Short mmCIF file of C-alpha atoms in Angstrom, two decimals:
data_model
loop_
_atom_site.label_atom_id
_atom_site.label_comp_id
_atom_site.label_asym_id
_atom_site.label_seq_id
_atom_site.Cartn_x
_atom_site.Cartn_y
_atom_site.Cartn_z
CA MET A 1 16.15 44.54 -13.57
CA ASP A 2 19.41 44.47 -15.41
CA GLY A 3 21.85 42.03 -16.86
CA VAL A 4 19.43 39.33 -17.93
CA SER A 5 19.39 37.32 -21.09
CA ALA A 6 17.64 34.12 -21.92
CA SER A 7 16.72 31.78 -24.71
CA PRO A 8 13.10 30.62 -24.61
CA ALA A 9 14.09 27.38 -22.97
CA GLN A 10 16.11 29.07 -20.31
CA LEU A 11 14.97 31.64 -17.83
CA SER A 12 17.61 33.55 -16.04
CA THR A 13 17.52 35.37 -12.82
CA VAL A 14 19.25 38.43 -11.51
CA THR A 15 22.05 38.31 -9.09
CA PRO A 16 21.33 41.05 -6.57
CA SER A 17 20.07 39.58 -3.32
CA SER A 18 19.00 42.78 -1.64
CA MET A 19 15.35 42.95 -0.70
CA ARG A 20 13.30 44.48 -3.40
CA THR A 21 11.11 47.43 -2.60
CA LEU A 22 7.63 48.28 -3.72
CA GLN A 23 9.12 51.01 -5.82
CA GLU A 24 11.26 48.52 -7.70
CA ILE A 25 8.27 46.26 -8.19
CA HIS A 26 6.36 49.07 -9.77
CA ALA A 27 9.28 50.02 -11.96
CA THR A 28 9.42 46.47 -13.25
CA LEU A 29 5.72 46.54 -13.99
CA GLN A 30 6.24 49.69 -15.99
CA VAL A 31 9.02 48.13 -18.04
CA ALA A 32 6.87 45.06 -18.58
CA LYS A 33 4.03 47.30 -19.71
CA LEU A 34 1.62 45.87 -17.16
CA ASP A 35 -1.02 48.21 -15.81
CA PRO A 36 -1.11 48.11 -11.99
CA ALA A 37 -4.79 48.94 -12.16
CA GLU A 38 -5.41 45.53 -13.69
CA LEU A 39 -3.53 43.78 -10.91
CA GLN A 40 -4.41 42.93 -7.34
CA PRO A 41 -2.70 45.15 -4.77
CA VAL A 42 -0.55 42.44 -3.16
CA ALA A 43 2.60 41.44 -5.00
CA GLN A 44 4.82 38.61 -3.86
CA CYS A 45 8.54 38.69 -4.40
CA LEU A 46 10.02 35.22 -4.72
CA SER A 47 13.62 34.48 -3.89
CA PHE A 48 15.59 31.34 -3.32
CA SER A 49 16.20 30.51 0.31
CA GLU A 50 19.76 30.34 1.60
CA SER A 51 19.51 26.60 1.97
CA PHE A 52 17.87 26.09 -1.40
CA SER A 53 18.46 22.54 -2.57
CA SER A 54 16.59 19.34 -3.29
CA GLU A 55 18.52 17.19 -0.88
CA ASP A 56 16.88 17.01 2.50
CA TYR A 57 13.27 16.36 1.64
CA CYS A 58 11.07 14.62 -0.87
CA LEU A 59 7.57 14.79 -2.19
CA LEU A 60 5.11 11.96 -1.66
CA GLU A 61 2.11 11.90 -3.97
CA VAL A 62 -1.01 10.77 -2.12
CA ASP A 63 -4.62 10.11 -3.02
CA ASP A 64 -7.62 11.50 -1.18
CA THR A 65 -7.92 8.56 1.25
CA LEU A 66 -4.27 8.57 2.20
CA CYS A 67 -4.37 12.37 2.51
CA LYS A 68 -7.14 12.14 5.10
CA TYR A 69 -5.29 9.30 6.83
CA ILE A 70 -2.18 11.48 7.22
CA GLU A 71 -4.22 14.51 8.25
CA SER A 72 -5.73 12.43 11.05
CA GLY A 73 -2.24 12.09 12.51
CA GLN A 74 -1.51 8.48 11.65
CA SER A 75 1.94 7.36 10.69
CA LEU A 76 3.10 5.30 7.77
CA THR A 77 5.94 2.82 7.39
CA ILE A 78 8.18 2.16 4.45
CA ARG A 79 9.20 -1.48 4.29
CA GLY A 80 11.93 -2.70 2.04
CA ASP A 81 14.03 -5.76 1.71
CA LEU A 82 17.41 -5.85 0.06
CA ASP A 83 16.20 -7.72 -2.99
CA GLU A 84 12.62 -6.55 -2.90
CA HIS A 85 11.39 -3.14 -3.90
CA ALA A 86 10.01 -0.86 -1.22
CA VAL A 87 6.39 -0.63 -0.15
CA LEU A 88 4.56 1.93 1.95
CA CYS A 89 2.14 0.66 4.57
CA SER A 90 -0.66 2.41 6.32
CA GLU A 91 -2.55 0.64 9.08
CA ASP A 92 -4.53 -1.46 6.66
CA LYS A 93 -3.14 -1.01 3.14
CA THR A 94 0.03 -1.65 1.20
CA PHE A 95 1.29 0.52 -1.67
CA ASP A 96 4.10 -0.02 -4.15
CA LEU A 97 6.58 2.85 -3.90
CA LYS A 98 8.15 4.17 -7.07
CA MET A 99 10.20 7.20 -8.01
CA ALA A 100 8.64 9.27 -10.77
CA ASP A 101 10.44 12.00 -12.67
CA THR A 102 8.95 15.22 -13.88
CA SER A 103 10.18 17.12 -16.89
CA ASN A 104 9.14 20.36 -15.21
CA MET A 105 10.67 21.93 -12.12
CA LEU A 106 8.51 21.86 -9.05
CA LEU A 107 9.31 24.78 -6.75
CA ILE A 108 8.17 24.63 -3.16
CA VAL A 109 7.07 28.01 -1.86
CA PRO A 110 5.74 27.62 1.68
CA ASP A 111 4.45 31.14 2.27
CA CYS A 112 3.23 32.00 -1.18
CA ARG A 113 -0.46 32.84 -1.24
CA THR A 114 -3.19 32.51 -3.83
CA PRO A 115 -5.66 35.38 -4.32
CA ASN A 116 -8.21 33.59 -2.12
CA GLN A 117 -5.77 33.51 0.73
CA LEU A 118 -4.63 37.12 0.42
CA ALA A 119 -6.45 39.75 2.44
CA SER A 120 -9.12 41.07 0.15
CA ASP A 121 -9.82 44.13 2.26
CA SER A 122 -6.45 45.69 1.54
CA SER A 123 -6.63 48.31 -1.14
CA THR A 124 -3.14 49.66 -0.61
CA ASP A 125 -0.27 48.14 -2.53
CA GLN A 126 1.69 45.62 -0.55
CA LEU A 127 4.75 43.54 -1.08
CA ILE A 128 5.28 40.17 0.56
CA HIS A 129 8.61 38.42 0.43
CA CYS A 130 8.43 34.67 -0.09
CA GLN A 131 11.18 32.16 0.04
CA ILE A 132 11.49 29.26 -2.31
CA TYR A 133 12.34 26.47 0.07
CA GLY A 134 13.47 24.01 -2.55
CA PHE A 135 12.71 22.29 -5.79
CA ALA A 136 12.00 18.81 -6.98
CA LYS A 137 12.37 17.05 -10.28
CA SER A 138 11.01 13.78 -8.98
CA TYR A 139 8.54 12.52 -6.44
CA TRP A 140 7.37 9.28 -4.85
CA GLU A 141 4.43 7.72 -6.60
CA LEU A 142 2.16 5.26 -4.84
CA LYS A 143 0.16 2.47 -6.34
CA ILE A 144 -2.07 0.30 -4.19
CA SER A 145 -0.74 -3.22 -4.25
CA ARG A 146 -1.53 -6.75 -3.21
CA PRO A 147 0.78 -7.42 -0.31
CA LYS A 148 3.08 -10.42 -0.57
CA LEU A 149 1.64 -12.57 2.20
CA LYS A 150 2.65 -16.03 1.05
CA LYS A 151 5.82 -15.71 3.13
CA LEU A 152 3.68 -15.60 6.25
CA LYS A 153 2.38 -19.16 5.92
CA LYS A 154 5.83 -20.33 4.84
CA LEU A 155 7.38 -18.97 8.05
CA LEU A 156 4.74 -20.47 10.30
CA MET A 157 4.92 -23.83 8.53
CA GLU A 158 8.53 -24.13 9.73
CA ASN A 159 7.19 -25.02 13.15
CA GLN A 160 3.63 -26.32 13.01
CA TYR A 161 1.77 -26.70 16.27
CA GLU A 162 0.91 -30.33 16.93
CA GLY A 163 -0.71 -29.93 20.29
CA PRO A 164 0.48 -29.12 23.83
CA SER A 165 1.73 -32.60 24.56
CA SER A 166 3.85 -32.82 21.44
CA ALA A 167 7.54 -33.45 22.07
CA LYS A 168 8.35 -30.73 19.58
CA GLU A 169 6.89 -28.09 21.89
CA ARG A 170 9.47 -28.82 24.54
CA ASN A 171 12.25 -28.29 22.05
CA SER A 172 12.92 -24.57 21.93
CA THR A 173 15.15 -24.53 18.85
CA TYR A 174 12.30 -24.39 16.37
CA PRO A 175 11.53 -20.87 15.12
CA LYS A 176 8.59 -19.02 16.59
CA TYR A 177 7.29 -15.60 15.61
CA THR A 178 5.45 -12.88 17.51
CA LYS A 179 3.32 -10.33 15.69
CA GLU A 180 6.20 -7.85 15.87
CA ASP A 181 8.58 -10.42 14.36
CA LEU A 182 6.15 -10.97 11.51
CA MET A 183 5.70 -7.25 10.94
CA GLU A 184 9.44 -6.86 10.63
CA THR A 185 9.70 -9.41 7.89
CA ILE A 186 6.48 -9.26 5.89
CA GLN A 187 5.99 -6.32 3.53
CA ALA A 188 2.39 -5.60 4.44
CA SER A 189 0.27 -3.47 6.72
CA GLU A 190 -0.63 -4.71 10.19
CA GLN A 191 -4.26 -5.29 9.34
CA GLU A 192 -3.44 -7.25 6.20
CA ILE A 193 -1.10 -9.46 8.21
CA MET A 194 -3.77 -10.05 10.87
CA GLN A 195 -6.35 -10.89 8.21
CA GLN A 196 -4.01 -13.40 6.62
CA LEU A 197 -3.30 -15.03 9.98
CA GLN A 198 -7.03 -15.50 10.41
CA LEU A 199 -7.36 -16.92 6.90
CA ILE A 200 -4.74 -19.60 7.48
CA HIS A 201 -6.31 -20.48 10.86
CA ALA A 202 -3.21 -19.37 12.75
CA CYS A 203 -3.46 -19.24 16.52
CA ARG A 204 -1.67 -17.13 19.10
CA ILE A 205 -0.14 -19.52 21.60
CA GLU A 206 1.97 -18.12 24.43
CA GLY A 207 2.53 -14.92 22.52
CA TYR A 208 3.64 -16.62 19.31
CA TRP A 209 1.61 -17.04 16.16
CA ARG A 210 1.43 -20.70 15.19
CA ILE A 211 -0.15 -22.56 12.34
CA LEU A 212 -1.80 -25.82 13.36
CA GLU A 213 -0.64 -29.10 11.94
CA PHE A 214 -3.51 -30.24 9.75
CA ASP A 215 -4.08 -33.50 11.64
CA TYR A 216 -4.29 -31.62 14.90
CA GLU A 217 -6.72 -29.10 13.47
CA MET A 218 -8.93 -31.92 12.20
CA LYS A 219 -8.71 -33.65 15.57
CA LEU A 220 -10.08 -30.52 17.26
CA LEU A 221 -12.82 -30.19 14.66
CA ASN A 222 -13.83 -33.80 15.04
CA HIS A 223 -14.09 -33.41 18.82
CA VAL A 224 -16.53 -30.55 18.29
CA THR A 225 -18.66 -32.21 15.60
CA GLN A 226 -18.78 -35.54 17.40
CA LEU A 227 -19.86 -33.85 20.61
CA ALA A 228 -22.53 -31.93 18.72
CA ASP A 229 -23.72 -35.20 17.24
CA SER A 230 -23.84 -37.07 20.55
CA GLU A 231 -25.63 -34.15 22.25
CA SER A 232 -27.98 -33.75 19.29
CA TRP A 233 -27.12 -30.09 18.97
CA SER A 234 -27.91 -28.30 15.77
CA PHE A 235 -24.69 -27.29 14.00
CA SER A 236 -25.90 -23.73 14.08
CA LYS A 237 -26.40 -23.76 17.84
CA ILE A 238 -23.35 -25.09 19.63
CA PRO A 239 -23.26 -23.81 23.23
CA LEU A 240 -19.78 -22.56 24.03
CA THR A 241 -19.71 -23.18 27.78
CA ILE A 242 -20.88 -26.79 27.64
CA CYS A 243 -18.66 -27.49 24.67
CA LEU A 244 -15.60 -26.28 26.56
CA GLN A 245 -16.61 -28.15 29.70
CA GLU A 246 -16.94 -31.43 27.87
CA LEU A 247 -13.86 -31.13 25.74
CA GLU A 248 -11.33 -29.51 28.05
CA LEU A 249 -10.40 -32.95 29.31
CA LEU A 250 -9.17 -33.78 25.83
CA GLU A 251 -7.65 -30.52 24.62
CA PRO A 252 -6.89 -27.06 26.06
CA ARG A 253 -9.91 -24.71 26.19
CA GLU A 254 -8.06 -22.13 24.08
CA MET A 255 -7.60 -24.64 21.29
CA ILE A 256 -11.25 -25.70 21.33
CA GLU A 257 -12.28 -22.07 21.22
CA HIS A 258 -9.80 -21.39 18.41
CA CYS A 259 -11.33 -24.24 16.43
CA LEU A 260 -14.82 -22.86 16.95
CA ASN A 261 -13.67 -19.44 15.74
CA CYS A 262 -12.09 -20.92 12.63
CA TYR A 263 -15.05 -23.02 11.66
CA GLY A 264 -17.93 -21.07 13.02
CA LYS A 265 -19.37 -17.74 13.95
CA GLN A 266 -20.02 -16.65 17.51
CA TYR A 267 -23.31 -15.10 18.58
CA THR A 268 -25.23 -14.44 21.78
CA ASN A 269 -28.91 -15.23 22.26
CA GLU A 270 -31.37 -12.98 24.10
CA ALA A 271 -30.60 -14.78 27.36
CA GLY A 272 -26.95 -13.81 26.99
CA LYS A 273 -25.69 -17.32 26.29
CA VAL A 274 -22.88 -17.68 23.78
CA PHE A 275 -23.30 -20.04 20.83
CA TYR A 276 -21.44 -20.93 17.66
CA ALA A 277 -22.93 -21.53 14.23
CA LEU A 278 -20.67 -23.88 12.32
CA ASN A 279 -19.85 -23.04 8.72
CA GLU A 280 -20.87 -26.13 6.77
CA ASP A 281 -18.80 -25.15 3.75
CA GLU A 282 -15.60 -24.80 5.79
CA VAL A 283 -16.14 -28.10 7.58
CA CYS A 284 -16.77 -29.94 4.32
CA LYS A 285 -13.78 -28.30 2.68
CA SER A 286 -11.41 -29.43 5.42
CA ASN A 287 -12.76 -32.96 5.23
CA ALA A 288 -12.13 -32.97 1.49
CA LEU A 289 -8.55 -31.76 1.99
CA MET A 290 -8.09 -34.57 4.49
CA LEU A 291 -8.97 -37.05 1.76
CA LEU A 292 -7.18 -35.39 -1.13
CA ARG A 293 -3.83 -34.65 0.42
CA ASN A 294 -2.61 -38.20 0.30
CA ALA A 295 -3.78 -39.02 -3.20
CA VAL A 296 -2.26 -37.78 -6.42
CA LYS A 297 -5.60 -38.02 -8.16
CA PHE A 298 -8.85 -39.39 -6.86
CA ASN A 299 -11.55 -41.02 -8.92
CA LEU A 300 -14.26 -38.35 -8.88
CA SER A 301 -17.32 -40.48 -8.21
CA GLU A 302 -15.52 -42.51 -5.55
CA PHE A 303 -14.32 -39.32 -3.98
CA GLU A 304 -17.74 -37.75 -3.85
CA GLU A 305 -19.12 -40.80 -2.11
CA VAL A 306 -16.35 -41.07 0.48
CA TRP A 307 -16.40 -37.35 1.04
CA GLN A 308 -20.11 -37.22 1.82
CA GLN A 309 -19.67 -40.08 4.24
CA SER A 310 -16.77 -38.37 6.00
CA VAL A 311 -18.56 -35.17 6.90
CA PRO A 312 -20.77 -34.88 10.01
CA GLU A 313 -24.23 -36.26 9.51
CA GLY A 314 -26.58 -33.54 8.46
CA MET A 315 -24.00 -31.64 6.40
CA SER A 316 -24.04 -31.71 2.59
CA THR A 317 -21.01 -31.71 0.37
CA ARG A 318 -20.90 -29.77 -2.89
CA LEU A 319 -18.04 -29.46 -5.35
CA ASP A 320 -18.21 -25.67 -5.32
CA GLN A 321 -17.05 -25.79 -1.69
CA LEU A 322 -13.66 -26.80 -3.10
CA GLU A 323 -13.16 -23.76 -5.30
CA GLY A 324 -9.52 -22.77 -5.21
CA VAL A 325 -8.37 -25.88 -3.35
CA ALA A 326 -9.18 -28.72 -5.73
CA LEU A 327 -9.56 -29.18 -9.45
CA VAL A 328 -11.86 -31.55 -11.33
CA ASP A 329 -10.78 -33.05 -14.64
CA ARG A 330 -13.89 -33.96 -16.57
CA ASN A 331 -11.99 -34.85 -19.72
CA SER A 332 -10.14 -37.81 -18.29
CA ARG A 333 -11.67 -41.30 -18.17
CA PRO A 334 -12.58 -41.87 -15.41
CA GLN A 335 -13.13 -38.30 -14.25
CA VAL A 336 -10.75 -37.34 -11.49
CA ILE A 337 -10.24 -34.73 -8.82
CA PHE A 338 -6.98 -33.63 -7.27
CA GLN A 339 -5.77 -31.08 -4.79
CA LEU A 340 -4.64 -27.74 -6.20
CA ASN A 341 -4.46 -25.07 -3.57
CA VAL A 342 -4.24 -21.46 -4.77
CA GLU A 343 -2.27 -20.73 -1.60
CA ASP A 344 0.58 -22.85 -2.91
CA LEU A 345 0.83 -21.03 -6.23
CA SER A 346 3.19 -18.17 -7.02
CA GLU A 347 2.27 -14.59 -6.15
CA SER A 348 3.77 -13.37 -9.40
CA THR A 349 1.07 -13.14 -12.06
CA GLN A 350 3.19 -14.45 -14.93
CA GLU A 351 4.57 -17.32 -12.88
CA ARG A 352 1.14 -18.31 -11.71
CA PHE A 353 -0.23 -18.41 -15.23
CA ASN A 354 2.79 -20.49 -16.26
CA SER A 355 2.11 -23.00 -13.47
CA LEU A 356 -1.58 -23.19 -14.28
CA PHE A 357 -0.97 -23.83 -17.98
CA HIS A 358 1.62 -26.40 -17.06
CA ILE A 359 -0.99 -28.27 -15.03
CA ARG A 360 -3.62 -27.97 -17.73
CA ALA A 361 -3.13 -26.65 -21.25
CA LYS A 362 -6.63 -25.31 -21.76
CA TRP A 363 -8.90 -23.82 -19.11
CA THR A 364 -12.44 -22.59 -19.11
CA GLU A 365 -12.97 -19.26 -17.39
CA GLU A 366 -15.09 -20.95 -14.75
CA ASP A 367 -12.29 -23.34 -13.78
CA ILE A 368 -9.44 -20.83 -13.83
CA ALA A 369 -11.25 -17.98 -12.10
CA PRO A 370 -10.69 -19.09 -8.47
CA TYR A 371 -6.98 -19.43 -9.22
CA ILE A 372 -6.45 -15.96 -10.66
CA ARG A 373 -9.01 -13.88 -8.80
CA GLY A 374 -6.50 -12.88 -6.15
CA LEU A 375 -4.16 -11.47 -8.80
CA CYS A 376 -6.52 -8.72 -9.88
CA GLY A 377 -5.06 -5.29 -9.33
CA GLU A 378 -7.02 -2.19 -8.42
CA LYS A 379 -8.83 -1.81 -11.70
CA GLN A 380 -8.44 -5.28 -13.14
CA THR A 381 -11.02 -7.98 -13.62
CA ILE A 382 -10.56 -11.66 -14.37
CA GLY A 383 -11.42 -10.78 -17.96
CA THR A 384 -8.62 -8.23 -18.29
CA LEU A 385 -6.11 -10.65 -16.76
CA LEU A 386 -7.10 -13.37 -19.21
CA THR A 387 -6.83 -10.97 -22.12
CA LYS A 388 -3.35 -10.00 -21.06
CA TYR A 389 -1.90 -13.35 -20.03
CA ALA A 390 -3.78 -15.90 -22.10
CA ARG A 391 -5.04 -16.60 -25.56
CA SER A 392 -8.59 -17.72 -26.15
CA SER A 393 -10.02 -20.22 -28.59
CA MET A 394 -13.15 -22.29 -28.99
CA GLN A 395 -13.23 -25.98 -28.15
CA ASN A 396 -16.42 -27.97 -28.60
CA GLY A 397 -18.43 -24.79 -28.53
CA VAL A 398 -16.87 -23.67 -25.26
CA LYS A 399 -14.45 -20.76 -24.87
CA VAL A 400 -11.12 -21.94 -23.48
CA PHE A 401 -7.89 -20.19 -22.56
CA ASN A 402 -4.36 -21.35 -23.15
CA SER A 403 -0.90 -19.96 -22.71
CA ARG A 404 0.41 -17.16 -24.89
CA ARG A 405 3.84 -18.69 -24.88
CA PRO A 406 4.97 -22.29 -25.52
CA VAL A 407 4.66 -24.29 -22.32
CA SER A 408 7.72 -26.40 -21.59
CA MET B 1 14.11 -5.73 6.26
CA VAL B 2 14.52 -1.99 6.36
CA ARG B 3 11.69 -0.15 8.08
CA ILE B 4 11.49 3.62 7.86
CA ARG B 5 8.77 5.45 9.69
CA ILE B 6 6.95 8.44 8.31
CA GLN B 7 5.94 10.47 11.35
CA PRO B 8 2.89 12.70 11.19
CA HIS B 9 3.15 16.40 11.89
CA ARG B 10 3.15 17.25 15.58
CA SER B 11 0.21 19.64 15.35
CA GLU B 12 -3.40 18.44 15.35
CA GLY B 13 -3.58 18.41 11.57
CA GLY B 14 -1.24 15.51 10.96
CA SER B 15 -0.19 16.86 7.62
CA GLY B 16 1.07 20.21 8.88
CA PRO B 17 0.54 23.56 7.12
CA GLU B 18 -0.48 23.89 3.50
CA TRP B 19 2.23 25.12 1.20
CA LEU B 20 2.12 26.20 -2.40
CA MET B 21 3.95 24.78 -5.36
CA SER B 22 5.05 26.43 -8.52
CA GLU B 23 5.63 24.39 -11.62
CA LEU B 24 7.90 25.77 -14.28
CA GLN B 25 8.92 24.50 -17.65
CA GLY B 26 12.59 24.59 -18.43
CA GLU B 27 15.47 25.39 -16.17
CA ILE B 28 16.38 28.32 -14.04
CA GLU B 29 19.97 29.42 -14.06
CA ALA B 30 21.66 32.22 -12.25
CA LEU B 31 23.88 34.66 -14.02
CA GLY B 32 27.16 35.22 -12.32
CA HIS B 33 28.77 32.88 -9.87
CA SER B 34 26.64 33.30 -6.81
CA GLY B 35 24.31 30.49 -7.70
CA LEU B 36 20.62 30.39 -6.84
CA PRO B 37 20.54 30.27 -3.04
CA GLY B 38 19.73 33.63 -1.52
CA ASN B 39 18.93 35.23 -4.85
CA LEU B 40 15.83 36.75 -6.29
CA MET B 41 13.72 34.75 -8.66
CA GLY B 42 10.94 37.02 -9.72
CA ASP B 43 7.80 38.98 -8.92
CA LEU B 44 4.47 37.25 -8.64
CA HIS B 45 1.33 39.24 -9.30
CA PHE B 46 -2.29 38.31 -9.68
CA SER B 47 -4.55 40.04 -12.15
CA THR B 48 -7.87 41.32 -10.85
CA GLU B 49 -9.41 38.13 -12.25
CA GLY B 50 -6.90 36.06 -10.31
CA ILE B 51 -4.59 35.06 -13.14
CA PRO B 52 -1.04 34.57 -11.81
CA ILE B 53 1.62 36.60 -13.60
CA LEU B 54 5.29 35.95 -12.96
CA ILE B 55 8.03 38.29 -14.04
CA ILE B 56 11.41 36.58 -14.19
CA GLY B 57 14.23 38.59 -15.63
CA HIS B 58 13.12 39.72 -19.02
CA HIS B 59 10.19 37.41 -19.24
CA ILE B 60 6.55 37.48 -18.32
CA LEU B 61 4.81 34.21 -17.70
CA TYR B 62 1.07 33.86 -17.48
CA SER B 63 -0.34 30.86 -15.75
CA LYS B 64 -3.17 29.40 -13.76
CA ILE B 65 -3.82 28.01 -10.32
CA SER B 66 -4.53 24.36 -10.44
CA HIS B 67 -5.94 22.10 -7.76
CA LEU B 68 -3.88 18.95 -7.36
CA GLU B 69 -5.93 15.81 -7.87
CA ARG B 70 -3.27 14.02 -5.90
CA PRO B 71 -1.75 16.27 -3.23
CA PHE B 72 1.92 16.16 -2.36
CA VAL B 73 3.08 15.58 1.18
CA VAL B 74 6.44 17.20 1.92
CA LEU B 75 8.66 14.80 3.86
CA VAL B 76 11.84 15.95 5.56
CA LYS B 77 14.50 13.41 6.39
CA LYS B 78 15.57 13.42 10.02
CA ILE B 79 17.80 11.27 12.17
CA CYS B 80 15.62 9.27 14.52
CA THR B 81 17.36 7.58 17.39
CA ARG B 82 15.56 4.78 19.12
CA ALA B 83 13.82 5.64 22.35
CA GLY B 84 16.41 6.92 24.81
CA ALA B 85 19.46 5.60 23.03
CA GLU B 86 22.01 8.32 22.45
CA SER B 87 25.02 6.07 22.84
CA ALA B 88 28.13 6.01 20.72
CA ILE B 89 26.98 2.77 19.14
CA GLU B 90 23.87 4.53 17.93
CA THR B 91 25.92 7.35 16.38
CA GLU B 92 28.21 4.84 14.76
CA ARG B 93 25.31 3.06 13.17
CA VAL B 94 23.95 6.38 11.96
CA GLU B 95 27.26 7.15 10.31
CA GLN B 96 27.33 3.76 8.66
CA GLY B 97 23.97 4.45 7.17
CA VAL B 98 21.13 2.02 7.19
CA GLY B 99 21.47 -0.76 9.77
CA GLU B 100 20.17 -4.31 9.59
CA GLU B 101 16.97 -3.63 11.45
CA SER B 102 14.98 -0.42 11.55
CA ALA B 103 16.75 2.41 9.77
CA SER B 104 18.26 5.12 11.93
CA PHE B 105 16.55 7.89 10.05
CA CYS B 106 12.91 8.65 9.51
CA TYR B 107 10.78 11.09 7.61
CA HIS B 108 8.70 13.83 9.17
CA VAL B 109 5.57 15.10 7.50
CA THR B 110 6.28 18.80 7.22
CA ALA B 111 3.58 20.18 4.98
CA ILE B 112 0.99 19.35 2.39
CA ILE B 113 0.64 20.86 -1.06
CA LYS B 114 -2.82 20.88 -2.57
CA LYS B 115 -2.53 23.65 -5.13
CA LYS B 116 0.04 24.64 -7.67
CA ILE B 117 0.65 27.51 -9.99
CA ILE B 118 1.63 26.12 -13.37
CA PHE B 119 3.61 28.39 -15.58
CA LYS B 120 3.20 26.60 -18.81
CA THR B 121 2.69 29.27 -21.37
CA HIS B 122 5.75 30.22 -23.26
CA PRO B 123 7.46 33.17 -21.57
CA LYS B 124 6.86 36.43 -23.29
CA PRO B 125 10.03 38.44 -23.50
CA ILE B 126 9.98 42.00 -22.31
CA ILE B 127 11.47 43.82 -25.22
CA THR B 128 12.45 47.30 -24.38
CA ASN B 129 15.38 49.53 -23.61
CA VAL B 130 16.18 48.68 -20.07
CA PRO B 131 17.42 51.79 -18.28
CA LYS B 132 20.60 51.26 -16.25
CA LYS B 133 19.16 52.68 -13.08
CA LEU B 134 15.67 52.05 -11.80
#
């Protein structure tokens, strides 16, 4: 090779583009004082392809799971809003998408082979020509993220479903969303969106996903529990067919069934009959929300009494059923309880901590846990979040957490 | 919201063929005015023990083959028209760039890179009288 000079930081290449021959390869080895006997017989000559550039393609860094997902032939979607950063969604996960730079050059050589891949039977010297397709100095980095799903409830709340006979239903100007509409506007995977819809008790009515007005949802629930009571059914053995038969005069079958699916679990007995087992905790929780939503603060002991009376006979209320939806203040006289729904708090970690410390200056870990659990990233625990976003101190022998910054 | 699809490779292995990557420290520059495209870079040999040796210009670089903990998927940008639509409006939108709804381009999974050859050791210069003709 001739005409080459380089400083250690710079490697230069020759200009001739003619195909090198085996003879030239060997001559180079001689000049480099490398003994061909110590080398494998196949040499690969690398040259830059005619279309060598870094423009038309990019590199996406994936983990093992995503690698297998792609290898199975599934597609991915990048979702990005104008003011939001971009995310990458598989069928069931959401990843934050970020550009990462490398200080080194990454050359892409499609046909280059490692010793394992080269024919080991060949003992004669061979030369393979390989093209360098392109290079990269950056790549896309993925980090698994909590999808921003709060927007979903917000959209559906614009037009709550109050029942089939509601005047609102006849008015077609209120916004309604299909699954496709939601997938076009929420930065999350399909499965995560479906799971969230289930969580907020959304119902698919005439092709559109609707959230039920709370009063209407409670009306449906009360129909079911009152019927169970009058028929002396166990709450864990509500027969679907009879339930629908009795209640379809009051409300559409689909709505009764939706209610059963929200508040219970379906199963089939050996005879093939379908039953529902009601979830006591969910029923009690909704009854509590019914009571709390109209009061700023409720006297705790009064509340507990009224609450127990409001739930179907045979069900037991417990304060831990209200984790994440209500907060008890044991320091006030009298002790009070008020609604604080984690669903209504910000999805941004810093903002959420700010709101929580605004509501209460000092929190025990037990009280704050339900409100920050959902913020934990892939390798974070409640402990690590508290270490990062709060300051701890001791109060009456109990460890409490307060804000790191002055709360306005 | 902009939605860009990443389409899997058309063959059964959705990631396409496996390619190799070479990682180099520093920059590569071409002498003369022809630039890099179409030009030679260097000779790649493997020692009998499998150690990669790259000869670039007057330098020898020793390296190793490393397995990528996180593989790279090579994505190639392609224009993707919506099913059937090849109308002028479609082309116009493509020329304008990203539209309001789904973007008019998509990425195709072209290959996967699971191994790389890292040339990290400082290049050893070949110091000798280089004959004019080889």
